[in-house]
Amino acid sequence: MSDVSTAAPNPHLAQYEARGLKGRILSGVQPTGNLHLGNYLGAIRNFARLQDDYECLYCVVDQHAITVPQDPKLLAAQTREIASAFLAAGVDGKKQIIFNQSMVPAHAQLAWVFNCVARMGWMSRMTQFKEKAGKDRENVSLGLFAYPALMAADILIYKATHVPVGEDQKQHLELTRDIAIKFNNDFAAPDFFPVTEPLIFGEATRVMSLRDGTKKMSKSDPSDQSRINLTDDADAIAMKIRRAKTDPLPMPETVEDAEKRPDADNLLGIFAALADREKADVVREFAGQQFSAFKAALTEVAVAKLGPVGAEMQRLMKDPAHVDGILRDGAARARAIADPILADVYRTVGFLKP
Ligand code: TRP
C-alpha cells in the first residue's frame, strides 16, 4: 500500500498527526448482495488493517444502490450483510464508525451542492457511468449520472484525507479532488475541503472468475462456481477450488510465465493474497508441480482465512437487531462530524441559517 500523489503540506492532517494517526479514511461499499472473495481481498480485508493508523468511517452506501432498481425487501438485508462483513473482517465498530449512508442526511445535502459544482462535461467522462448506462443512456436514472457527486459528498462531508481505492474507483476519486478544488476556488475558501489522497493496495486487488481468468470475479456471473462467496462454508470453498479452471500444463515456473496463463495466474494471486505472501514466492514454491497439489494447498489457506470470517458473518446476519444497533450508533457519531461541516458549507454558499 502506498501514497500516490505528492501534495504540499496538508493543513488537514495536523489534527490526526497530533493523535499519532495518519489521517481520516472514508470508504463506501454498495449493498448489492453476494459479497465474494474479490470484495474481501480488494476492499473489506484492508478496512481492518487501516484502523490502527487512521480514524475510519466505513459506510454502506444504500443511496448509491438505488441508482439502479433494487428490491426494497432485499436492500435492508443486503445493507446488514455488508455491515456484518465489516465486523466479521475485524473492523472495531466501537472505535471506528460503521454506518449506512441514508441515516446521515448530510451526504445527500452536500451532494446537491456538489451537483451544482461539478460540470456536465466532467460527469460525462466517467467510464463507470458509460459502462453502466451502455446504449440505454436515455433510460438510466438521473441518480446514476450524479452518482460520483454523491460519492464526493460521502468523502468530503467528513473532510476525509484518504480513501482506499481499487482501480475501478480511481476516476471517481479524481473527480472528488476536482470538486474539492473547484469548491474551494469558487467560494474563495482555500483549504476548506482537503484534496483527498488515494490509498492504493498492492497485489491481488483484482480477483478473477474461477471459471475464466480473463473476467473479473462478479456477483452477477450466472455461475456460482465462478466465485467464492464470503458466506461459503469449507465444503463449498473446497469444491469451487477443485473445479476451478486451469490449463493442461504443470504449474508455472516464473511470474512472467504465470502472467501469460490467466487461470493459473489468478489462483496464484489469490493464494498469495490469502497467505500474505509475495506471488513470486508462491510461484517458486509450486513451480512445475501438478495443479492438484497446488489446489489442495490453496484450499487449506482459503478455508483457514475465510472460514472464520464467513462463520462470523453468518452469526451476525442471524442477529439483525444487533447489527442495526451498530449502524445506528455509528450513524449518530457520523452525524456529529458531518452536521457542523454541512453548516459551514451552507454558510459558505450563502444559505440562511435555519
Ligand atoms: N462507488 C464505490 C463502489 O462502487 C462505492 C462508494 C460510494 C465509495 N461512496 C464511496 C467508495 C466513497 C469510496 C469512498 O465501489
Tab-separated table of C-alpha atoms and ligand atoms in Angstrom:
chain	number	residue	atom	x	y	z
A	1	MET	CA	0.000	0.000	0.000
A	2	SER	CA	1.399	3.395	-0.868
A	3	ASP	CA	0.544	7.034	-1.001
A	4	VAL	CA	0.442	8.037	-4.607
A	5	SER	CA	0.322	11.737	-5.061
A	6	THR	CA	2.770	14.220	-3.695
A	7	ALA	CA	0.937	17.200	-2.275
A	8	ALA	CA	2.174	20.271	-0.453
A	9	PRO	CA	1.926	20.047	3.370
A	10	ASN	CA	-1.671	19.267	4.096
A	11	PRO	CA	-3.298	21.528	6.724
A	12	HIS	CA	-5.992	18.910	7.261
A	13	LEU	CA	-3.539	16.342	8.575
A	14	ALA	CA	-2.245	18.130	11.660
A	15	GLN	CA	-5.150	17.175	13.939
A	16	TYR	CA	-4.642	13.471	13.170
A	17	GLU	CA	-0.883	13.603	13.398
A	18	ALA	CA	-1.231	15.174	16.829
A	19	ARG	CA	-3.039	11.965	17.860
A	20	GLY	CA	-0.441	9.679	16.282
A	21	LEU	CA	-2.672	8.959	13.284
A	22	LYS	CA	-2.071	9.392	9.579
A	23	GLY	CA	-5.476	10.854	8.718
A	24	ARG	CA	-9.165	10.117	8.355
A	25	ILE	CA	-10.456	7.468	5.974
A	26	LEU	CA	-13.895	7.170	4.465
A	27	SER	CA	-14.808	4.242	2.305
A	28	GLY	CA	-18.103	3.018	0.934
A	29	VAL	CA	-19.419	-0.339	-0.198
A	30	GLN	CA	-22.660	-0.835	-2.090
A	31	PRO	CA	-25.207	-3.218	-0.559
A	32	THR	CA	-25.668	-5.247	-3.700
A	33	GLY	CA	-25.613	-8.688	-2.079
A	34	ASN	CA	-23.433	-11.769	-2.536
A	35	LEU	CA	-20.149	-10.464	-1.211
A	36	HIS	CA	-17.336	-12.523	-2.652
A	37	LEU	CA	-13.604	-13.059	-2.398
A	38	GLY	CA	-12.926	-10.163	-4.758
A	39	ASN	CA	-14.753	-7.725	-2.464
A	40	TYR	CA	-12.940	-9.156	0.527
A	41	LEU	CA	-9.391	-9.064	-0.815
A	42	GLY	CA	-9.934	-5.876	-2.805
A	43	ALA	CA	-11.528	-3.815	-0.081
A	44	ILE	CA	-13.012	-5.197	3.103
A	45	ARG	CA	-9.964	-7.022	4.442
A	46	ASN	CA	-7.951	-3.839	4.102
A	47	PHE	CA	-10.507	-1.896	6.136
A	48	ALA	CA	-9.477	-3.753	9.273
A	49	ARG	CA	-5.806	-3.238	8.517
A	50	LEU	CA	-6.143	0.525	8.282
A	51	GLN	CA	-7.797	1.066	11.637
A	52	ASP	CA	-4.609	1.285	13.672
A	53	ASP	CA	-3.238	4.142	11.579
A	54	TYR	CA	-6.347	6.076	10.606
A	55	GLU	CA	-9.644	7.259	12.030
A	56	CYS	CA	-12.020	5.229	9.865
A	57	LEU	CA	-15.574	5.674	8.647
A	58	TYR	CA	-16.978	2.712	6.738
A	59	CYS	CA	-20.245	3.408	5.019
A	60	VAL	CA	-22.799	1.097	3.438
A	61	VAL	CA	-23.928	3.256	0.528
A	62	ASP	CA	-27.616	2.378	0.293
A	63	GLN	CA	-28.379	5.630	-1.547
A	64	HIS	CA	-25.913	4.730	-4.276
A	65	ALA	CA	-27.572	1.331	-4.553
A	66	ILE	CA	-30.886	2.809	-5.672
A	67	THR	CA	-29.304	4.491	-8.718
A	68	VAL	CA	-30.352	1.188	-10.309
A	69	PRO	CA	-33.545	-0.688	-9.388
A	70	GLN	CA	-33.456	-2.547	-6.040
A	71	ASP	CA	-35.943	-4.791	-4.331
A	72	PRO	CA	-36.796	-2.866	-1.131
A	73	LYS	CA	-37.107	-6.079	0.873
A	74	LEU	CA	-33.632	-7.183	-0.147
A	75	LEU	CA	-31.975	-3.799	0.253
A	76	ALA	CA	-32.322	-3.800	4.034
A	77	ALA	CA	-30.940	-7.333	4.327
A	78	GLN	CA	-28.062	-6.522	1.996
A	79	THR	CA	-27.231	-3.399	3.984
A	80	ARG	CA	-26.918	-5.560	7.102
A	81	GLU	CA	-24.866	-8.101	5.149
A	82	ILE	CA	-22.205	-5.514	4.316
A	83	ALA	CA	-22.133	-4.213	7.877
A	84	SER	CA	-21.749	-7.809	9.082
A	85	ALA	CA	-18.846	-8.292	6.682
A	86	PHE	CA	-17.066	-5.205	8.017
A	87	LEU	CA	-17.431	-6.521	11.544
A	88	ALA	CA	-16.524	-10.117	10.638
A	89	ALA	CA	-13.405	-8.876	8.865
A	90	GLY	CA	-12.287	-7.329	12.132
A	91	VAL	CA	-13.341	-3.693	11.982
A	92	ASP	CA	-13.952	-2.444	15.517
A	93	GLY	CA	-17.455	-0.955	15.413
A	94	LYS	CA	-16.936	0.883	18.698
A	95	LYS	CA	-13.617	2.506	17.905
A	96	GLN	CA	-14.346	3.144	14.213
A	97	ILE	CA	-17.599	4.265	12.616
A	98	ILE	CA	-19.705	1.725	10.717
A	99	PHE	CA	-22.947	3.138	9.348
A	100	ASN	CA	-25.241	3.351	6.380
A	101	GLN	CA	-25.443	6.417	4.182
A	102	SER	CA	-29.180	7.123	4.367
A	103	MET	CA	-29.017	7.546	8.151
A	104	VAL	CA	-26.801	10.604	7.699
A	105	PRO	CA	-28.786	13.139	5.644
A	106	ALA	CA	-25.782	15.461	5.259
A	107	HIS	CA	-24.401	13.184	2.496
A	108	ALA	CA	-27.366	13.888	0.220
A	109	GLN	CA	-27.473	17.534	1.268
A	110	LEU	CA	-23.840	18.105	0.346
A	111	ALA	CA	-24.327	16.071	-2.821
A	112	TRP	CA	-26.844	18.649	-4.010
A	113	VAL	CA	-24.314	21.426	-3.573
A	114	PHE	CA	-21.769	19.305	-5.464
A	115	ASN	CA	-24.276	18.742	-8.271
A	116	CYS	CA	-24.005	22.470	-8.729
A	117	VAL	CA	-20.193	22.488	-8.546
A	118	ALA	CA	-19.415	19.555	-10.847
A	119	ARG	CA	-19.669	20.202	-14.595
A	120	MET	CA	-21.705	18.133	-17.051
A	121	GLY	CA	-18.520	17.546	-19.038
A	122	TRP	CA	-16.717	16.054	-16.032
A	123	MET	CA	-19.592	13.722	-15.263
A	124	SER	CA	-19.993	12.682	-18.897
A	125	ARG	CA	-16.429	11.396	-18.935
A	126	MET	CA	-16.956	8.913	-16.095
A	127	THR	CA	-16.221	5.469	-17.508
A	128	GLN	CA	-18.310	3.672	-14.873
A	129	PHE	CA	-21.364	5.666	-15.958
A	130	LYS	CA	-20.679	4.955	-19.616
A	131	GLU	CA	-20.322	1.250	-18.884
A	132	LYS	CA	-23.400	1.018	-16.677
A	133	ALA	CA	-25.569	3.121	-18.965
A	134	GLY	CA	-24.382	1.375	-22.119
A	135	LYS	CA	-26.622	2.041	-25.084
A	136	ASP	CA	-29.578	2.808	-22.838
A	137	ARG	CA	-28.482	6.323	-21.824
A	138	GLU	CA	-31.941	7.840	-22.242
A	139	ASN	CA	-33.427	5.389	-19.784
A	140	VAL	CA	-30.992	5.277	-16.873
A	141	SER	CA	-31.763	7.275	-13.744
A	142	LEU	CA	-30.521	10.801	-13.228
A	143	GLY	CA	-29.072	9.414	-9.989
A	144	LEU	CA	-26.765	7.119	-11.922
A	145	PHE	CA	-25.303	10.138	-13.708
A	146	ALA	CA	-24.944	12.077	-10.444
A	147	TYR	CA	-23.535	9.054	-8.592
A	148	PRO	CA	-19.945	10.366	-8.434
A	149	ALA	CA	-21.071	13.686	-6.920
A	150	LEU	CA	-22.739	11.755	-4.080
A	151	MET	CA	-19.547	9.751	-3.675
A	152	ALA	CA	-17.584	13.004	-3.431
A	153	ALA	CA	-20.043	14.128	-0.749
A	154	ASP	CA	-19.571	10.846	1.181
A	155	ILE	CA	-15.883	11.603	1.367
A	156	LEU	CA	-15.852	15.376	1.819
A	157	ILE	CA	-18.703	15.662	4.335
A	158	TYR	CA	-16.089	14.249	6.758
A	159	LYS	CA	-13.175	16.103	5.156
A	160	ALA	CA	-11.612	12.653	4.798
A	161	THR	CA	-7.920	12.872	3.999
A	162	HIS	CA	-7.565	9.395	2.462
A	163	VAL	CA	-9.720	6.921	0.574
A	164	PRO	CA	-8.653	3.336	-0.111
A	165	VAL	CA	-9.498	2.723	-3.737
A	166	GLY	CA	-9.265	-0.069	-6.251
A	167	GLU	CA	-8.501	0.531	-9.896
A	168	ASP	CA	-12.200	0.929	-10.787
A	169	GLN	CA	-12.794	3.850	-8.405
A	170	LYS	CA	-9.699	5.910	-9.190
A	171	GLN	CA	-11.509	8.117	-11.651
A	172	HIS	CA	-14.255	8.861	-9.128
A	173	LEU	CA	-11.661	9.900	-6.573
A	174	GLU	CA	-10.025	12.175	-9.159
A	175	LEU	CA	-13.437	13.777	-9.646
A	176	THR	CA	-13.789	14.173	-5.874
A	177	ARG	CA	-10.474	16.040	-5.848
A	178	ASP	CA	-11.615	18.243	-8.719
A	179	ILE	CA	-14.855	19.057	-6.902
A	180	ALA	CA	-12.957	19.925	-3.699
A	181	ILE	CA	-10.593	22.215	-5.588
A	182	LYS	CA	-13.387	23.922	-7.530
A	183	PHE	CA	-15.496	24.453	-4.402
A	184	ASN	CA	-12.510	25.942	-2.570
A	185	ASN	CA	-11.816	28.254	-5.532
A	186	ASP	CA	-15.393	29.219	-6.345
A	187	PHE	CA	-16.134	30.249	-2.777
A	188	ALA	CA	-12.730	31.753	-2.049
A	189	ALA	CA	-12.350	29.272	0.776
A	190	PRO	CA	-8.787	27.998	0.444
A	191	ASP	CA	-8.272	24.622	2.104
A	192	PHE	CA	-11.939	24.353	3.045
A	193	PHE	CA	-12.046	20.813	1.686
A	194	PRO	CA	-8.944	18.630	1.648
A	195	VAL	CA	-7.752	17.275	-1.675
A	196	THR	CA	-8.254	13.673	-0.665
A	197	GLU	CA	-5.440	11.218	-1.338
A	198	PRO	CA	-5.965	7.711	-2.682
A	199	LEU	CA	-4.543	4.744	-0.812
A	200	ILE	CA	-3.775	2.102	-3.387
A	201	PHE	CA	-3.429	-1.502	-2.353
A	202	GLY	CA	-0.810	-3.753	-3.813
A	203	GLU	CA	-1.109	-7.215	-5.268
A	204	ALA	CA	-4.271	-9.207	-5.908
A	205	THR	CA	-6.830	-6.468	-5.711
A	206	ARG	CA	-8.054	-7.928	-8.996
A	207	VAL	CA	-9.589	-11.302	-8.280
A	208	MET	CA	-10.786	-13.009	-11.451
A	209	SER	CA	-13.519	-15.586	-12.088
A	210	LEU	CA	-12.667	-19.178	-11.171
A	211	ARG	CA	-14.231	-20.226	-14.478
A	212	ASP	CA	-12.465	-17.662	-16.686
A	213	GLY	CA	-9.248	-15.986	-15.576
A	214	THR	CA	-9.758	-13.110	-18.000
A	215	LYS	CA	-13.031	-11.938	-16.397
A	216	LYS	CA	-13.408	-10.219	-13.020
A	217	MET	CA	-14.986	-12.266	-10.241
A	218	SER	CA	-18.523	-10.903	-10.106
A	219	LYS	CA	-21.682	-11.302	-8.083
A	220	SER	CA	-23.671	-11.114	-11.309
A	221	ASP	CA	-21.946	-14.073	-13.001
A	222	PRO	CA	-24.714	-16.661	-13.512
A	223	SER	CA	-22.373	-19.448	-12.386
A	224	ASP	CA	-21.943	-19.635	-8.615
A	225	GLN	CA	-18.866	-21.780	-9.364
A	226	SER	CA	-17.167	-18.671	-10.709
A	227	ARG	CA	-16.816	-17.082	-7.283
A	228	ILE	CA	-16.133	-17.820	-3.633
A	229	ASN	CA	-18.832	-16.113	-1.613
A	230	LEU	CA	-17.835	-14.786	1.780
A	231	THR	CA	-20.532	-16.906	3.354
A	232	ASP	CA	-19.456	-20.153	1.635
A	233	ASP	CA	-18.597	-22.924	4.081
A	234	ALA	CA	-15.464	-25.057	3.943
A	235	ASP	CA	-17.063	-27.702	1.688
A	236	ALA	CA	-18.251	-25.139	-0.830
A	237	ILE	CA	-14.842	-23.428	-0.876
A	238	ALA	CA	-13.070	-26.764	-1.411
A	239	MET	CA	-15.430	-27.785	-4.190
A	240	LYS	CA	-15.113	-24.499	-6.051
A	241	ILE	CA	-11.321	-24.542	-5.896
A	242	ARG	CA	-11.223	-28.187	-7.031
A	243	ARG	CA	-13.355	-27.303	-10.045
A	244	ALA	CA	-11.586	-24.010	-10.791
A	245	LYS	CA	-10.395	-23.737	-14.382
A	246	THR	CA	-6.711	-24.389	-15.026
A	247	ASP	CA	-4.706	-25.241	-18.113
A	248	PRO	CA	-3.129	-28.573	-19.069
A	249	LEU	CA	0.456	-27.572	-18.220
A	250	PRO	CA	2.163	-28.051	-14.844
A	251	MET	CA	2.350	-25.029	-12.517
A	252	PRO	CA	4.250	-22.059	-13.985
A	253	GLU	CA	7.982	-21.751	-13.285
A	254	THR	CA	8.194	-17.957	-13.170
A	255	VAL	CA	5.959	-14.940	-12.581
A	256	GLU	CA	6.344	-13.973	-16.260
A	257	ASP	CA	5.253	-17.472	-17.266
A	258	ALA	CA	2.263	-17.228	-14.886
A	259	GLU	CA	1.192	-13.887	-16.298
A	260	LYS	CA	0.711	-15.475	-19.712
A	261	ARG	CA	-1.689	-18.036	-18.183
A	262	PRO	CA	-4.689	-16.148	-16.739
A	263	ASP	CA	-6.312	-19.028	-14.849
A	264	ALA	CA	-3.078	-20.110	-13.180
A	265	ASP	CA	-2.135	-16.506	-12.507
A	266	ASN	CA	-5.469	-15.806	-10.833
A	267	LEU	CA	-5.196	-18.786	-8.470
A	268	LEU	CA	-1.609	-17.883	-7.618
A	269	GLY	CA	-2.649	-14.304	-6.913
A	270	ILE	CA	-5.467	-15.479	-4.645
A	271	PHE	CA	-3.088	-17.806	-2.786
A	272	ALA	CA	-0.535	-15.027	-2.314
A	273	ALA	CA	-3.139	-12.559	-1.077
A	274	LEU	CA	-4.742	-15.010	1.353
A	275	ALA	CA	-1.394	-16.219	2.681
A	276	ASP	CA	0.025	-12.665	2.804
A	277	ARG	CA	2.970	-13.697	0.680
A	278	GLU	CA	4.593	-12.355	-2.465
A	279	LYS	CA	3.306	-14.006	-5.622
A	280	ALA	CA	6.881	-14.691	-6.760
A	281	ASP	CA	7.432	-16.647	-3.573
A	282	VAL	CA	4.304	-18.747	-4.157
A	283	VAL	CA	5.253	-19.350	-7.800
A	284	ARG	CA	8.651	-20.590	-6.646
A	285	GLU	CA	7.124	-22.990	-4.095
A	286	PHE	CA	4.810	-24.694	-6.602
A	287	ALA	CA	6.879	-24.354	-9.799
A	288	GLY	CA	6.499	-27.386	-12.064
A	289	GLN	CA	4.089	-29.205	-9.701
A	290	GLN	CA	0.671	-30.524	-10.660
A	291	PHE	CA	-2.306	-28.206	-10.169
A	292	SER	CA	-3.916	-30.776	-7.869
A	293	ALA	CA	-1.174	-30.327	-5.257
A	294	PHE	CA	-1.391	-26.551	-5.501
A	295	LYS	CA	-5.180	-26.589	-5.274
A	296	ALA	CA	-5.028	-28.674	-2.096
A	297	ALA	CA	-2.727	-26.067	-0.541
A	298	LEU	CA	-4.917	-23.233	-1.797
A	299	THR	CA	-7.997	-24.860	-0.284
A	300	GLU	CA	-6.236	-25.151	3.036
A	301	VAL	CA	-5.273	-21.478	3.196
A	302	ALA	CA	-8.666	-20.339	1.857
A	303	VAL	CA	-10.595	-22.338	4.451
A	304	ALA	CA	-8.269	-21.182	7.235
A	305	LYS	CA	-8.571	-17.495	6.320
A	306	LEU	CA	-12.142	-17.235	5.034
A	307	GLY	CA	-13.877	-19.869	7.166
A	308	PRO	CA	-13.898	-17.785	10.364
A	309	VAL	CA	-14.966	-14.627	8.508
A	310	GLY	CA	-17.866	-16.431	6.835
A	311	ALA	CA	-18.952	-18.058	10.082
A	312	GLU	CA	-18.924	-14.737	11.952
A	313	MET	CA	-20.878	-13.114	9.134
A	314	GLN	CA	-23.488	-15.868	9.296
A	315	ARG	CA	-23.743	-15.402	13.049
A	316	LEU	CA	-24.194	-11.621	12.757
A	317	MET	CA	-26.735	-11.919	9.976
A	318	LYS	CA	-28.881	-14.005	12.301
A	319	ASP	CA	-28.925	-11.084	14.739
A	320	PRO	CA	-30.228	-8.110	12.726
A	321	ALA	CA	-31.165	-6.148	15.864
A	322	HIS	CA	-27.536	-6.180	16.965
A	323	VAL	CA	-26.266	-5.078	13.544
A	324	ASP	CA	-28.903	-2.336	13.336
A	325	GLY	CA	-27.779	-1.100	16.729
A	326	ILE	CA	-24.208	-0.788	15.479
A	327	LEU	CA	-25.365	1.087	12.372
A	328	ARG	CA	-27.498	3.500	14.393
A	329	ASP	CA	-24.739	4.167	16.864
A	330	GLY	CA	-22.258	4.670	14.002
A	331	ALA	CA	-24.667	6.994	12.196
A	332	ALA	CA	-25.136	9.131	15.313
A	333	ARG	CA	-21.373	9.549	15.611
A	334	ALA	CA	-21.099	10.213	11.857
A	335	ARG	CA	-23.786	12.921	12.080
A	336	ALA	CA	-21.866	14.588	14.893
A	337	ILE	CA	-18.929	15.037	12.486
A	338	ALA	CA	-20.924	15.759	9.343
A	339	ASP	CA	-23.521	18.249	10.590
A	340	PRO	CA	-21.128	21.044	11.614
A	341	ILE	CA	-19.254	20.650	8.306
A	342	LEU	CA	-22.536	20.901	6.393
A	343	ALA	CA	-23.427	24.022	8.386
A	344	ASP	CA	-20.078	25.538	7.361
A	345	VAL	CA	-20.735	24.633	3.726
A	346	TYR	CA	-24.202	26.206	3.861
A	347	ARG	CA	-22.813	29.390	5.374
A	348	THR	CA	-20.032	29.482	2.771
A	349	VAL	CA	-22.524	29.073	-0.066
A	350	GLY	CA	-24.781	31.802	1.358
A	351	PHE	CA	-27.770	29.808	2.598
A	352	LEU	CA	-29.606	31.422	5.519
A	353	LYS	CA	-29.187	29.834	8.900
A	354	PRO	CA	-32.253	27.721	9.758
B	1	TRP	N1	-18.512	3.851	-5.771
B	1	TRP	C1	-17.973	2.899	-4.847
B	1	TRP	C2	-18.049	1.498	-5.470
B	1	TRP	O1	-18.915	1.224	-6.258
B	1	TRP	C3	-18.723	2.913	-3.558
B	1	TRP	C4	-18.567	4.211	-2.836
B	1	TRP	C5	-19.562	5.121	-2.600
B	1	TRP	C6	-17.388	4.714	-2.248
B	1	TRP	N2	-19.058	6.152	-1.879
B	1	TRP	C7	-17.743	5.960	-1.662
B	1	TRP	C8	-16.060	4.245	-2.175
B	1	TRP	C9	-16.795	6.743	-1.010
B	1	TRP	C10	-15.129	5.034	-1.516
B	1	TRP	C11	-15.486	6.266	-0.943
B	1	TRP	O2	-17.261	0.661	-5.114
